[in-house]
Amino acid sequence: MPKLKDRTPKVGGRSAAFQLRIHPELHEQLRTLTENDNVTLACWLKDLARRELRRRGIEPRG
């Protein structure tokens, strides 16, 4: 079964690339978590960022 991806409508073309360096052991933990949830790591991180913005009273744009 394919992994779930972020299907948020894109406005104005492609999104900017975002590179992130993390410790290999942390990456492995996140990869395992997202594989178990059947989502991509990128989608999981975007969802996490949106939830954190909402927690702080900021409505995410995109």
PDB file of C-alpha atoms in Angstrom:
ATOM      1  CA  MET A   1       0.000   0.000   0.000  1.00  0.00           C
ATOM      2  CA  PRO A   2       1.468   3.415  -0.946  1.00  0.00           C
ATOM      3  CA  LYS A   3       2.308   5.879   1.791  1.00  0.00           C
ATOM      4  CA  LEU A   4      -0.015   8.805   2.422  1.00  0.00           C
ATOM      5  CA  LYS A   5       1.274  12.143   1.138  1.00  0.00           C
ATOM      6  CA  ASP A   6       0.323  15.723   1.873  1.00  0.00           C
ATOM      7  CA  ARG A   7      -2.439  16.713  -0.544  1.00  0.00           C
ATOM      8  CA  THR A   8      -2.693  20.368   0.517  1.00  0.00           C
ATOM      9  CA  PRO A   9      -3.458  22.418  -2.620  1.00  0.00           C
ATOM     10  CA  LYS A  10      -0.364  24.170  -3.895  1.00  0.00           C
ATOM     11  CA  VAL A  11      -0.610  27.857  -4.768  1.00  0.00           C
ATOM     12  CA  GLY A  12       1.860  29.458  -7.149  1.00  0.00           C
ATOM     13  CA  GLY A  13       3.750  26.364  -8.287  1.00  0.00           C
ATOM     14  CA  ARG A  14       6.215  24.202  -6.430  1.00  0.00           C
ATOM     15  CA  SER A  15       6.983  24.591  -2.750  1.00  0.00           C
ATOM     16  CA  ALA A  16      10.441  25.656  -1.656  1.00  0.00           C
ATOM     17  CA  ALA A  17      12.802  22.816  -0.771  1.00  0.00           C
ATOM     18  CA  PHE A  18      13.704  22.541   2.891  1.00  0.00           C
ATOM     19  CA  GLN A  19      16.805  20.620   3.932  1.00  0.00           C
ATOM     20  CA  LEU A  20      17.164  19.429   7.490  1.00  0.00           C
ATOM     21  CA  ARG A  21      20.158  17.735   9.087  1.00  0.00           C
ATOM     22  CA  ILE A  22      19.332  15.398  11.948  1.00  0.00           C
ATOM     23  CA  HIS A  23      21.242  12.762  13.876  1.00  0.00           C
ATOM     24  CA  PRO A  24      21.093   9.353  12.148  1.00  0.00           C
ATOM     25  CA  GLU A  25      19.541   7.699  15.205  1.00  0.00           C
ATOM     26  CA  LEU A  26      16.780  10.323  15.376  1.00  0.00           C
ATOM     27  CA  HIS A  27      16.197   9.891  11.641  1.00  0.00           C
ATOM     28  CA  GLU A  28      15.840   6.133  12.113  1.00  0.00           C
ATOM     29  CA  GLN A  29      13.313   6.642  14.937  1.00  0.00           C
ATOM     30  CA  LEU A  30      11.256   9.039  12.787  1.00  0.00           C
ATOM     31  CA  ARG A  31      11.485   6.775   9.740  1.00  0.00           C
ATOM     32  CA  THR A  32      10.252   3.804  11.788  1.00  0.00           C
ATOM     33  CA  LEU A  33       7.408   5.869  13.234  1.00  0.00           C
ATOM     34  CA  THR A  34       6.262   7.164   9.854  1.00  0.00           C
ATOM     35  CA  GLU A  35       6.511   3.751   8.213  1.00  0.00           C
ATOM     36  CA  ASN A  36       4.313   2.320  10.964  1.00  0.00           C
ATOM     37  CA  ASP A  37       1.805   5.150  10.346  1.00  0.00           C
ATOM     38  CA  ASN A  38       2.111   4.691   6.558  1.00  0.00           C
ATOM     39  CA  VAL A  39       2.938   8.351   5.911  1.00  0.00           C
ATOM     40  CA  THR A  40       5.997  10.007   4.408  1.00  0.00           C
ATOM     41  CA  LEU A  41       8.422  11.682   6.783  1.00  0.00           C
ATOM     42  CA  ALA A  42       7.909  14.990   4.954  1.00  0.00           C
ATOM     43  CA  CYS A  43       4.129  14.756   5.417  1.00  0.00           C
ATOM     44  CA  TRP A  44       4.543  13.876   9.090  1.00  0.00           C
ATOM     45  CA  LEU A  45       6.868  16.852   9.684  1.00  0.00           C
ATOM     46  CA  LYS A  46       4.490  19.259   7.897  1.00  0.00           C
ATOM     47  CA  ASP A  47       1.593  17.996  10.007  1.00  0.00           C
ATOM     48  CA  LEU A  48       3.696  18.428  13.158  1.00  0.00           C
ATOM     49  CA  ALA A  49       4.581  22.012  12.175  1.00  0.00           C
ATOM     50  CA  ARG A  50       0.923  22.871  11.428  1.00  0.00           C
ATOM     51  CA  ARG A  51      -0.208  21.434  14.778  1.00  0.00           C
ATOM     52  CA  GLU A  52       2.448  23.433  16.613  1.00  0.00           C
ATOM     53  CA  LEU A  53       1.382  26.655  14.889  1.00  0.00           C
ATOM     54  CA  ARG A  54      -2.254  26.013  15.867  1.00  0.00           C
ATOM     55  CA  ARG A  55      -1.184  25.220  19.445  1.00  0.00           C
ATOM     56  CA  ARG A  56       0.406  28.655  19.550  1.00  0.00           C
ATOM     57  CA  GLY A  57      -2.743  30.307  18.199  1.00  0.00           C
ATOM     58  CA  ILE A  58      -1.444  30.789  14.653  1.00  0.00           C
ATOM     59  CA  GLU A  59      -3.444  29.532  11.696  1.00  0.00           C
ATOM     60  CA  PRO A  60      -1.088  27.800   9.220  1.00  0.00           C
ATOM     61  CA  ARG A  61      -1.020  29.152   5.669  1.00  0.00           C
ATOM     62  CA  GLY A  62      -0.678  26.212   3.356  1.00  0.00           C
TER      63      GLY A  62
END
